[in-house]
Structures are given as structure tokens and as C-alpha cells.
Coordinates of C-alpha atoms in Angstrom, one line a residue:
M102 CA 203.5 150.5 88.5
K103 CA 203.2 147.8 85.8
D104 CA 204.7 145.2 88.2
D105 CA 202.1 146.2 90.9
Q106 CA 199.2 145.6 88.4
V107 CA 200.6 142.2 87.5
S108 CA 201.0 141.2 91.1
T109 CA 197.4 142.3 91.8
V110 CA 195.9 140.3 88.9
S111 CA 197.9 137.3 90.0
A112 CA 196.6 137.7 93.5
E113 CA 193.0 137.8 92.3
Q114 CA 193.5 134.8 90.1
S115 CA 194.9 132.9 93.0
K116 CA 191.7 133.4 95.1
P117 CA 189.5 130.4 95.1
K118 CA 186.1 130.8 93.3
Q119 CA 182.9 130.7 95.5
S120 CA 180.6 127.9 94.6
S121 CA 177.0 128.9 93.6
G122 CA 175.5 125.9 95.3
P123 CA 173.0 123.4 94.0
L124 CA 169.9 125.6 94.7
E125 CA 171.3 128.6 92.8
P126 CA 169.6 127.6 89.4
I127 CA 166.3 127.1 91.1
S128 CA 166.3 130.4 93.0
G129 CA 167.3 132.1 89.8
S130 CA 164.5 130.6 87.9
I131 CA 162.1 131.7 90.6
R132 CA 163.4 135.2 90.4
L133 CA 162.9 135.2 86.7
F134 CA 159.4 133.8 86.9
R135 CA 158.4 136.4 89.6
R136 CA 159.9 139.2 87.4
W137 CA 158.0 137.9 84.3
W138 CA 154.8 137.6 86.3
R139 CA 155.2 141.2 87.7
V140 CA 156.1 142.8 84.4
V141 CA 154.4 140.8 81.7
V142 CA 151.3 139.3 83.4
R143 CA 150.4 141.9 86.0
G144 CA 151.5 144.8 83.8
G145 CA 149.0 143.8 81.2
V146 CA 146.0 144.1 83.6
D147 CA 144.0 147.4 83.7
Q148 CA 143.1 147.2 87.4
Q149 CA 140.9 150.2 87.4
A150 CA 138.8 148.9 84.5
V151 CA 138.5 145.5 86.1
I152 CA 137.3 146.9 89.4
A153 CA 134.9 149.3 87.6
K154 CA 133.4 146.3 85.7
V155 CA 133.1 144.1 88.8
R156 CA 131.6 147.0 90.8
E157 CA 129.1 147.7 88.1
D158 CA 127.6 144.1 88.3
S159 CA 127.7 143.7 92.1
G160 CA 125.1 146.1 93.4
F161 CA 121.4 145.6 94.1
T162 CA 119.2 147.2 91.4
P163 CA 115.6 146.6 90.2
H164 CA 117.1 144.8 87.2
F165 CA 119.0 142.5 89.5
A166 CA 115.9 141.8 91.6
F167 CA 113.8 141.0 88.4
M168 CA 116.4 138.8 86.8
T169 CA 116.9 136.9 90.1
S170 CA 113.2 136.3 90.4
M171 CA 112.8 135.1 86.9
S172 CA 115.9 132.8 87.2
A173 CA 114.5 131.3 90.4
G174 CA 111.1 130.7 88.8
I175 CA 112.7 129.0 85.7
A176 CA 115.0 127.0 88.0
I177 CA 112.3 125.6 90.2
L178 CA 110.1 124.7 87.2
G179 CA 113.0 122.9 85.6
L180 CA 113.7 121.0 88.8
L181 CA 110.0 120.0 89.3
L182 CA 109.9 118.9 85.6
S183 CA 113.3 117.2 86.0
S184 CA 114.4 119.0 82.9
P185 CA 118.2 119.7 82.8
A186 CA 117.8 122.1 79.8
V187 CA 115.4 124.3 81.7
V188 CA 117.7 124.3 84.7
I189 CA 120.7 125.4 82.6
G190 CA 118.6 128.2 81.2
A191 CA 118.0 129.4 84.8
M192 CA 121.8 129.3 85.5
L193 CA 122.5 131.5 82.5
L194 CA 120.0 134.1 83.6
S195 CA 121.1 134.3 87.2
P196 CA 122.9 137.6 88.1
L197 CA 124.2 136.3 91.4
M198 CA 127.8 135.8 90.1
G199 CA 128.3 139.6 90.0
P200 CA 127.9 140.4 93.7
I201 CA 129.8 137.3 94.8
L202 CA 132.8 138.3 92.7
G203 CA 132.2 141.8 94.1
V204 CA 132.6 140.5 97.6
G205 CA 135.9 138.7 96.6
F206 CA 137.5 141.8 95.1
A207 CA 136.2 144.1 97.9
L208 CA 137.9 141.8 100.4
A209 CA 141.1 141.8 98.4
I210 CA 141.5 145.6 98.1
G211 CA 139.9 146.3 101.6
D212 CA 136.9 148.4 100.3
S213 CA 134.4 148.1 103.1
A214 CA 131.7 150.2 101.4
W215 CA 131.9 148.0 98.3
L216 CA 131.8 144.9 100.5
R217 CA 128.6 146.1 102.2
E218 CA 127.0 146.9 98.9
S219 CA 127.8 143.4 97.4
G220 CA 126.8 141.6 100.6
K221 CA 123.5 143.4 100.6
A222 CA 122.9 142.3 97.0
I223 CA 123.7 138.7 97.8
I224 CA 121.4 138.6 100.9
L225 CA 118.5 140.2 99.2
G226 CA 119.0 138.1 96.0
T227 CA 119.1 135.0 98.1
I228 CA 115.9 135.9 100.0
I229 CA 114.1 136.8 96.7
S230 CA 115.1 133.5 95.1
V231 CA 114.1 131.3 98.0
L232 CA 110.7 133.0 98.5
F233 CA 109.8 133.1 94.8
A234 CA 110.8 129.5 94.3
G235 CA 108.8 128.5 97.4
L236 CA 105.8 130.4 96.1
V237 CA 105.9 128.6 92.8
V238 CA 106.1 125.2 94.7
V239 CA 103.1 126.1 96.9
M240 CA 101.0 126.9 93.8
S241 CA 102.2 123.9 91.9
P242 CA 100.4 120.5 91.9
L243 CA 103.9 118.9 91.5
Q244 CA 105.7 118.7 94.8
T245 CA 107.6 115.5 94.6
V246 CA 111.4 115.2 95.0
T247 CA 112.6 114.7 91.4
A248 CA 116.0 113.4 90.4
E249 CA 117.2 117.0 89.6
I250 CA 116.2 118.1 93.1
A251 CA 117.7 115.1 94.8
A252 CA 121.0 115.7 93.0
R253 CA 121.4 119.0 94.9
T254 CA 120.8 117.7 98.4
R255 CA 124.0 115.8 99.0
P256 CA 127.0 118.1 98.4
N257 CA 130.4 116.5 98.8
L258 CA 134.1 117.3 98.3
F259 CA 133.8 117.1 94.6
D260 CA 131.3 120.0 94.6
L261 CA 133.8 122.1 96.5
A262 CA 136.4 121.2 93.8
V263 CA 134.0 122.2 91.0
A264 CA 133.3 125.5 92.7
L265 CA 137.0 126.1 93.2
F266 CA 138.0 125.4 89.6
S267 CA 135.0 127.4 88.3
A268 CA 135.9 130.3 90.6
L269 CA 139.5 130.3 89.3
A270 CA 138.2 130.4 85.7
G271 CA 135.7 133.1 86.5
A272 CA 138.1 135.4 88.3
Y273 CA 140.7 134.9 85.6
A274 CA 138.1 135.7 82.9
M275 CA 137.1 138.8 84.7
I276 CA 140.6 140.0 85.3
R277 CA 141.9 139.2 81.8
G278 CA 138.7 140.6 80.1
R279 CA 137.5 137.3 78.7
M280 CA 133.9 137.7 79.6
G281 CA 132.6 135.0 77.3
A282 CA 134.0 132.4 79.8
I283 CA 131.7 133.7 82.5
V284 CA 128.8 131.8 80.8
G285 CA 130.5 128.5 81.3
V286 CA 131.4 129.4 84.9
A287 CA 127.8 130.2 85.6
I288 CA 126.7 126.8 84.4
A289 CA 129.5 125.0 86.3
T290 CA 128.9 126.6 89.7
A291 CA 125.1 126.5 89.4
L292 CA 124.3 129.1 92.0
M293 CA 120.5 129.4 91.3
P294 CA 119.4 125.7 91.4
P295 CA 120.5 125.2 95.0
L296 CA 118.5 128.3 96.0
A297 CA 115.5 127.0 94.2
V298 CA 115.8 123.7 96.0
I299 CA 116.1 125.6 99.3
G300 CA 112.7 127.2 98.4
F301 CA 111.3 123.8 97.6
G302 CA 112.4 122.4 100.9
L303 CA 110.9 125.4 102.8
A304 CA 107.6 125.1 100.9
T305 CA 107.2 121.4 101.5
L306 CA 108.8 121.5 105.0
N307 CA 111.3 118.9 103.8
W308 CA 114.3 119.8 106.1
T309 CA 116.6 117.2 104.6
V310 CA 116.3 118.8 101.2
F311 CA 116.5 122.3 102.7
G312 CA 119.7 121.6 104.7
G313 CA 121.5 119.8 101.9
S314 CA 120.8 122.4 99.3
L315 CA 121.7 125.2 101.8
L316 CA 125.1 123.6 102.3
L317 CA 125.7 123.3 98.6
F318 CA 124.8 127.0 98.0
F319 CA 127.0 128.2 100.9
T320 CA 129.9 126.1 99.5
N321 CA 129.6 127.6 96.1
L322 CA 129.2 131.1 97.5
M323 CA 132.2 131.1 99.9
T324 CA 134.4 129.2 97.4
I325 CA 133.8 131.7 94.6
A326 CA 134.2 134.8 96.8
L327 CA 137.4 133.6 98.5
T328 CA 138.9 132.3 95.3
A329 CA 138.2 135.7 93.7
T330 CA 140.0 137.3 96.6
A331 CA 143.0 135.1 96.1
M332 CA 143.1 135.8 92.4
A333 CA 143.0 139.5 93.0
W334 CA 146.0 139.2 95.4
L335 CA 147.8 137.1 92.9
Y336 CA 147.4 139.8 90.2
G337 CA 148.6 142.4 92.5
F338 CA 145.5 144.6 92.9
R339 CA 146.3 147.6 95.1
S340 CA 145.0 147.0 98.6
Y341 CA 144.2 149.4 101.5
L342 CA 144.8 146.6 104.0
S343 CA 147.7 146.5 106.4
E344 CA 150.0 143.5 106.4
R345 CA 148.5 142.2 109.6
Q346 CA 144.9 142.5 108.1
S347 CA 146.1 140.6 105.0
Q348 CA 147.6 137.9 107.1
F349 CA 144.3 137.6 109.0
Q350 CA 142.4 137.2 105.8
V351 CA 144.7 134.4 104.7
V352 CA 144.1 132.6 108.0
A353 CA 140.3 133.1 107.8
M354 CA 140.2 131.8 104.2
V355 CA 142.1 128.6 105.1
A356 CA 139.8 128.1 108.1
V357 CA 136.7 128.5 105.9
F358 CA 137.9 126.0 103.3
V359 CA 138.9 123.5 106.1
A360 CA 135.5 124.0 107.7
L361 CA 133.7 123.3 104.4
A362 CA 136.0 120.4 103.5
I363 CA 135.3 118.4 106.6
P364 CA 131.5 117.8 106.2
L365 CA 131.8 117.6 102.4
G366 CA 134.6 115.0 102.8
L367 CA 132.4 113.0 105.2
S368 CA 129.5 113.2 102.7
L369 CA 131.8 112.0 99.9
R370 CA 133.0 109.1 102.1
Q371 CA 129.3 108.1 102.7
I372 CA 128.5 108.3 99.0
A373 CA 131.6 106.1 98.2
W374 CA 130.5 103.6 100.8
E375 CA 127.0 103.5 99.3
A376 CA 128.4 102.9 95.8
N377 CA 130.5 100.1 97.2
V378 CA 127.4 98.5 98.8
S379 CA 125.5 98.8 95.5
R380 CA 128.4 97.3 93.5
S381 CA 128.9 94.4 96.0
A382 CA 125.2 93.6 96.2
N383 CA 124.9 93.6 92.4
G384 CA 128.0 91.4 92.0
Y385 CA 127.1 88.9 94.6
I386 CA 123.5 88.5 93.7
K387 CA 124.4 88.0 90.0
D388 CA 127.2 85.5 90.9
Q389 CA 124.7 83.5 92.9
F390 CA 122.5 82.8 89.8
G391 CA 125.2 82.2 87.3
K392 CA 126.4 83.7 84.0
R393 CA 123.0 83.5 82.2
A394 CA 121.3 85.4 85.0
S395 CA 120.8 89.2 84.9
V396 CA 120.1 91.6 87.7
S397 CA 117.5 93.9 86.1
K398 CA 116.8 96.2 89.0
L399 CA 118.5 97.0 92.2
E400 CA 117.0 99.4 94.8
I401 CA 118.7 100.2 98.1
D402 CA 117.1 102.0 101.0
F403 CA 120.0 103.2 103.1
D404 CA 117.7 104.9 105.6
A405 CA 116.0 101.7 106.6
E406 CA 117.2 99.6 109.6
P407 CA 118.5 97.2 108.5
I408 CA 119.5 98.5 105.1
L409 CA 116.9 97.1 102.6
I410 CA 118.0 95.8 99.2
N411 CA 115.3 94.9 96.6
A412 CA 116.6 93.1 93.5
T413 CA 114.9 91.8 90.4
V414 CA 116.7 88.8 88.7
F415 CA 116.0 87.0 85.5
T416 CA 117.4 83.5 85.9
P417 CA 117.2 80.2 84.0
S418 CA 116.6 78.4 87.4
V419 CA 114.9 79.7 90.5
I420 CA 117.1 79.3 93.6
A421 CA 115.3 78.8 97.0
G422 CA 116.7 80.8 99.9
A423 CA 118.7 83.2 97.6
A424 CA 117.5 86.3 99.5
E425 CA 118.5 84.9 102.9
E426 CA 121.9 83.8 101.7
S427 CA 122.5 87.2 100.1
S428 CA 121.5 88.9 103.4
R429 CA 124.0 86.8 105.4
V430 CA 126.9 87.3 103.0
L431 CA 126.4 91.0 102.5
T432 CA 126.0 91.6 106.2
R433 CA 129.2 89.8 106.9
T434 CA 131.1 91.4 104.1
L435 CA 130.0 95.0 104.6
G436 CA 129.8 95.0 108.4
R437 CA 126.2 96.4 108.5
S438 CA 122.9 94.7 109.0
I439 CA 121.4 94.2 105.5
S440 CA 118.1 92.6 104.4
V441 CA 117.8 91.4 100.8
N442 CA 114.6 90.7 98.9
V443 CA 115.1 89.0 95.5
D444 CA 112.2 88.8 93.0
Q445 CA 113.2 85.9 90.6
F446 CA 111.7 85.7 87.1
K447 CA 112.4 82.3 85.4
L448 CA 113.7 82.4 81.8
E449 CA 111.9 80.1 79.4
T450 CA 114.0 77.6 77.4
G451 CA 115.9 79.4 74.7
E452 CA 115.0 82.8 76.1
D453 CA 117.7 85.2 77.0
A454 CA 117.8 87.7 79.9
Q455 CA 117.4 90.7 77.6
S456 CA 114.2 89.3 76.1
A457 CA 112.8 88.5 79.5
E458 CA 113.8 91.9 80.7
L459 CA 112.0 93.6 77.8
A460 CA 108.9 91.6 78.6
A461 CA 109.0 92.5 82.2
A462 CA 109.6 96.2 81.4
K463 CA 106.5 96.1 79.1
M464 CA 104.5 94.6 82.0
Q465 CA 105.8 97.2 84.3
A466 CA 104.8 99.9 81.9
Q467 CA 101.3 98.5 81.6
A468 CA 101.1 98.4 85.4
Q469 CA 102.2 102.0 85.6
E470 CA 99.6 103.0 83.0
A471 CA 96.9 101.2 84.9
E472 CA 98.0 102.9 88.1
I473 CA 97.8 106.3 86.3
Q474 CA 94.3 105.4 85.1
V475 CA 93.2 104.5 88.6
N476 CA 94.6 107.7 90.1
R477 CA 92.9 109.7 87.3
L478 CA 89.6 107.9 88.0
R479 CA 89.9 108.6 91.7
E480 CA 90.5 112.3 91.1
N481 CA 87.5 112.6 88.7
L482 CA 85.1 110.8 91.1
A483 CA 86.3 112.9 94.1
L484 CA 85.9 116.1 92.0
I485 CA 82.3 115.4 90.8
A486 CA 81.2 114.0 94.3
G487 CA 82.7 117.0 96.2
I488 CA 84.6 114.7 98.6
P489 CA 88.3 114.0 99.4
M490 CA 90.1 111.4 97.2
D491 CA 90.6 109.1 100.2
D492 CA 86.8 108.7 100.4
V493 CA 86.5 107.2 96.9
M494 CA 86.2 103.4 97.1
L495 CA 88.0 101.4 94.4
D496 CA 88.3 97.7 93.8
T497 CA 91.1 97.3 91.3
S498 CA 90.8 93.5 91.1
K499 CA 87.2 93.7 89.9
Q500 CA 87.6 97.2 88.3
R501 CA 84.7 98.7 90.3
A502 CA 84.5 102.2 91.7
M503 CA 81.9 103.7 94.1
V504 CA 81.5 107.1 95.5
I505 CA 78.9 108.8 97.8
A506 CA 78.1 112.2 96.4
K507 CA 77.5 115.3 98.6
P508 CA 74.3 117.3 97.9
L509 CA 75.0 119.9 95.2
P510 CA 72.8 123.0 95.0
G511 CA 70.1 122.7 92.4
A512 CA 71.2 119.2 91.3
S513 CA 68.5 116.7 90.4
L514 CA 68.7 112.9 90.0
A515 CA 69.3 113.6 86.3
S516 CA 72.3 115.7 87.2
Y517 CA 73.9 112.9 89.3
Y518 CA 73.1 110.3 86.6
A519 CA 74.8 112.5 83.9
L520 CA 77.9 112.9 86.2
E521 CA 78.2 109.1 86.6
Q522 CA 77.9 108.5 82.9
R523 CA 80.5 111.2 82.2
V524 CA 83.1 109.4 84.4
A525 CA 82.1 106.0 83.1
A526 CA 82.7 107.1 79.5
G527 CA 86.4 107.9 80.4
A528 CA 87.0 104.7 82.4
E529 CA 86.9 101.8 79.9
N530 CA 86.2 98.4 81.4
W531 CA 85.3 99.9 84.8
T532 CA 82.0 99.7 86.6
I533 CA 81.2 103.1 88.0
S534 CA 78.6 103.7 90.8
L535 CA 77.8 107.2 92.0
R536 CA 75.5 107.2 94.9
P537 CA 73.3 110.3 94.9
P538 CA 71.9 111.9 98.0
A539 CA 68.3 111.0 99.0
I540 CA 66.8 114.1 97.5
A541 CA 63.1 114.7 96.6
L542 CA 61.8 112.4 93.8
P543 CA 60.0 113.8 90.8
D544 CA 56.2 113.5 90.5
L545 CA 54.8 111.0 88.0
V546 CA 51.8 111.7 85.7
I547 CA 49.3 109.0 84.8
T548 CA 47.0 109.4 81.8
D549 CA 44.5 106.9 80.6
G550 CA 45.8 104.2 83.0
A551 CA 49.4 104.5 81.8
V552 CA 52.6 106.5 82.7
I553 CA 53.3 109.2 80.2
P554 CA 56.7 109.1 78.4
A555 CA 58.3 111.9 80.4
S556 CA 57.4 110.2 83.7
T557 CA 58.8 107.0 82.3
D558 CA 62.2 108.7 82.1
D559 CA 61.7 109.8 85.7
L560 CA 60.9 106.3 86.8
N561 CA 64.1 105.0 85.2
L562 CA 66.1 107.6 87.2
I563 CA 64.3 106.5 90.3
V564 CA 65.2 102.9 89.7
W565 CA 68.8 104.0 89.1
A566 CA 68.9 105.9 92.4
F567 CA 67.1 103.0 94.3
E568 CA 69.8 100.6 93.2
R569 CA 72.5 102.9 94.7
I570 CA 70.8 104.4 97.7
N571 CA 69.1 101.2 98.9
L572 CA 66.4 102.9 101.0
P573 CA 62.8 101.8 101.1
L574 CA 60.2 103.7 98.9
G575 CA 56.8 105.1 99.8
M576 CA 54.1 106.1 97.3
D577 CA 51.3 108.6 97.5
G578 CA 48.3 108.9 95.1
S579 CA 45.0 107.4 94.3
L580 CA 44.6 103.6 94.4
A581 CA 44.3 103.3 90.6
D582 CA 47.2 105.5 89.9
R583 CA 49.4 103.8 92.5
A584 CA 48.6 100.4 90.9
V585 CA 49.8 101.6 87.5
V586 CA 53.2 102.8 89.0
K587 CA 53.6 99.8 91.3
E588 CA 53.1 97.4 88.4
W589 CA 55.7 99.3 86.3
L590 CA 58.2 99.2 89.2
E591 CA 57.7 95.5 89.9
T592 CA 59.0 94.8 86.4
K593 CA 62.2 96.5 87.6
N594 CA 62.3 94.6 91.0
V595 CA 61.7 97.8 92.9
P596 CA 59.3 97.2 95.9
I597 CA 57.0 99.8 97.5
D598 CA 57.1 99.5 101.3
Q599 CA 54.4 102.1 102.1
E600 CA 51.4 103.4 100.2
T601 CA 48.9 106.2 101.1
D602 CA 46.2 108.1 99.4
G603 CA 47.7 111.4 100.5
D604 CA 46.5 114.7 99.3
I605 CA 47.4 114.0 95.7
E606 CA 45.2 114.9 92.7
N607 CA 44.1 112.1 90.4
G608 CA 46.5 111.4 87.6
R609 CA 49.6 112.2 89.7
V610 CA 51.7 109.9 91.9
T611 CA 54.5 110.9 94.3
L612 CA 57.4 108.6 95.3
R613 CA 59.4 109.4 98.4
W614 CA 62.3 107.9 100.4
L615 CA 61.6 106.2 103.7
A616 CA 63.7 105.7 106.7
P617 CA 65.0 102.1 107.1
S618 CA 62.7 101.7 110.1
E619 CA 59.7 102.4 107.9
A620 CA 60.3 99.5 105.5
Q621 CA 57.6 96.8 105.1
S622 CA 54.8 99.0 106.7
P623 CA 51.3 97.8 105.7
P624 CA 49.5 100.0 103.2
N625 CA 46.6 102.3 104.4

């Protein structure tokens, strides 16, 4: 028996050992990692509590509708004012993250009722946000595309990456119970500002802005939802889906990300090309003028054909033909037709580019201030005259403004004169001329062969109106009374083209406007 055991052991020892192979350590490490993930990471997640929390925040309620409206209102005001701080405040108020995460988790576990509930909240929240933002824009006097609005009209592949990383952080924070991180996720993904920009584009019928911001919102929406689905799978949330349905979801997710990546990648490529054009133009124009020169301003219109580049250069020596040479070189280098316009400002002896640039900036600020004053003057004149702003006539070189007022109910010559003086008081160094309508002129009272003081004031108003209306005047009254008024008007170079006795009592004279054809008629 003992000999048999010895022979068995010897036989086993004589068998060659099987090699574990070079991949055995790697596969073992993978098995250990998967076991650690399943036991330690997944085991520490209370799936029911997470689902209950996500479900609680993903439905449509009056509170959700109110907070969505307020967030949209704050967002569009911040965008119109170009205030990043206000826009960030709108991001923090927005409740849209809840139903989007709800869609992601509902897809992961296969809960169709929850999916419909979250989808309804997203659709209604989107409609409310867009319409409310559009209403604010319609009521606002500010309807220009600001830098904050423009920044959300050209989404690219980087925006997809931001949404992806933010969604990973948000889903992780939700699953692991670290809700404080959701605030940062809300700021990073910025769901509400694109919706506000969609409302702006709709209200102003700017379809370029509308389409670009819509693509940005759709990118954020789909990336967050699908990433939440993937994170729920990764953490092993119990699913009601079959294996085939789960495989279909994976294929659909990949297809969506690819479909989003293609236009966003093309957009990024275009942005990169535009940055290269700007860099090349700035470098070549500066090299053309030497080291002491400085390119102060570079504006590029990529929508123009050919592409238009406007550059401002401070240089110690003015170079003739610099714009044409820049156009030829940049066109040849970049492979696109480019037209360059160079405004050259000569540096004085001993003056550096920075000093000249500061002086130019000061001149530009003064020009902008003057433009603001002109626009304000145009608005004021249009308002008091009751006419469109385009009908106000301005001569900025001579600083003169003239407007033809519409008849105002109950307004006298004194009313129109007061309006002109009010505008003139706020337009320093400007000559303001408001042309009143040819309304009835006040009667004049003559006592003891002289015009009474009150009628003297009326005569001054008549002279003021005559200088603006430029119509001939007729006069009715007794011969003696007319002579008194005519003599007074002659001192003001105001002629009387027609005189009649009329049916006017003594001591009273009436002046009236005549048609141009009645000028220079002989007196009766």
C-alpha cells in the first residue's frame, strides 16, 4: 500500500506543469476588478432610493412650470444685457436637469410609464421656456444679438464633450448621493440659455440663431439622457428589458452620438479654420509694417464674398498698397478669395504704438458718444413730432436737426415752441428746428396805436413759425391797426403779402397763412 502511494506521487510529480500563459495575470486582474466593482461599488448603492429621488424630480408640476418660466426670463434678460452672472443665475434655477436624468434612468430600467412622464415634462418645459423667453424679447427694446447670444449659436464637438463629462459627473453624483455636485453640472451643461436663445431667434425671426441654439440644446439633452442611461447600466440598476432590447438601446445610443458628432465636428473644423485665418491675417499684416507697428483691430466677415478683413494698424511709416498686397498673399496662402482693407495711423516721432492706440481708442469712444447723442436726439425729435425716426432730418457735420411736426390735438404755436426748446436744452451745440403745422394764428390787440405786451409775445411766436413754415402771410383789420402790426413785423423781416379790411373790429388784427399761390397779391 505504501509502495503504491509512493509510485502515485512520483507519477504526479513526473507530469509536466501547464503554463498559465502571458495573459493570465491580465485576465486575473480583470476578474478581481469586476468582483470589486460588483461587491464594493455596486453594493454600496441604494438603487431604490436613487430611483425614488430621480423620479421625484422628473415629473411636470406647477412648481416645475413656474421655476422653468422664471429661469427662462432671467436667462433671456442676462443674454440681452450680455451679463454672464445673470445667465449663471438662470442655470442654477432651471429644473430641466431632473426630467432629463429621469429619461436616462427610465431607459436604463425599461420603465415606459416613467419615460412618458419625464418626456412630457421635458417637452412642456421646453415649450414654456421658449415662449416665455420670446415674449420677453418681443416686449424688450433690446433685440440685438449680443456676445452671450452669439456664443450659443455655433455648437461644436467641444460642446458635446462638455455635455458628456458633465452628464457623467451628474449621473455619478445622483447615484452616489452627492447632490451638491449637481449645481456645478447645471452650470456646465447650461440647459436653459440655449432655450432662451431659441426664443430670441423665434421672436426676432433670426433663423440662424434659432437653428444653432436648437442644435446646442438637443446636443445637451441627448448627451445627458443617454449618459445617465449608460451610468445606470454600469452601476447595475435592475432592468425589465430583455437582452435583445438592451442591445438595441446600445446600438441606438451609438447612432445618436455619431449623428451628433458629425455636424458638431464639421462646425469645430470651420471654427478652427476661421481661427487660422484670423491668426494668419494678423501675423502677415503686422510683419508687413515691421516690429514697431501694431495691429490694433482686426475684424473679419466670413459671410462676405470675398471674405472681408478690416484691420487698423499703428505704424511709424505708411505703406502704399499694403491692403492689396495683403489680399494677394492671404488669398494665395489660405486658398479662398480674401479682400483686405487696412486703416493706417502714422506714429509721431518718439511715440509708441500703445500711446497711439490709446489716443485712437479715446477718439473712438468720443465718436461713439457722439453717435449715442445723435440717436437720442433723433428719438426725442421723432417722439415730440409724432413721426417715425427715419423722417427726422439730421446734418451731423453742421450739427443741425429739423423735423416736421404732425398736428397735435389742442396744441398751439406756444406748445410747439416749448417742445423745440425742450429738445434744444438737451442737445448742446446743436441747432434744433421744429416746423409746426400751419395752424390758426392768434388775434392781436392794438391799443393807442401800439401792440399790447401779450400780443407782442404772440407776434414773436408768429415770427418763429414763419421762419420755419415759410408760407406767405395775410392780414385782416382796419388800415390803422394793420399799419401798426406791419411796421412791427418789418423790423423782423416778415413781409405781409395780402391785406384786407375784413370784418374785424377796431383794435384787433388777425394774421393768417396763405397758399403759396397767393403770395404778393396787391392789397385791397
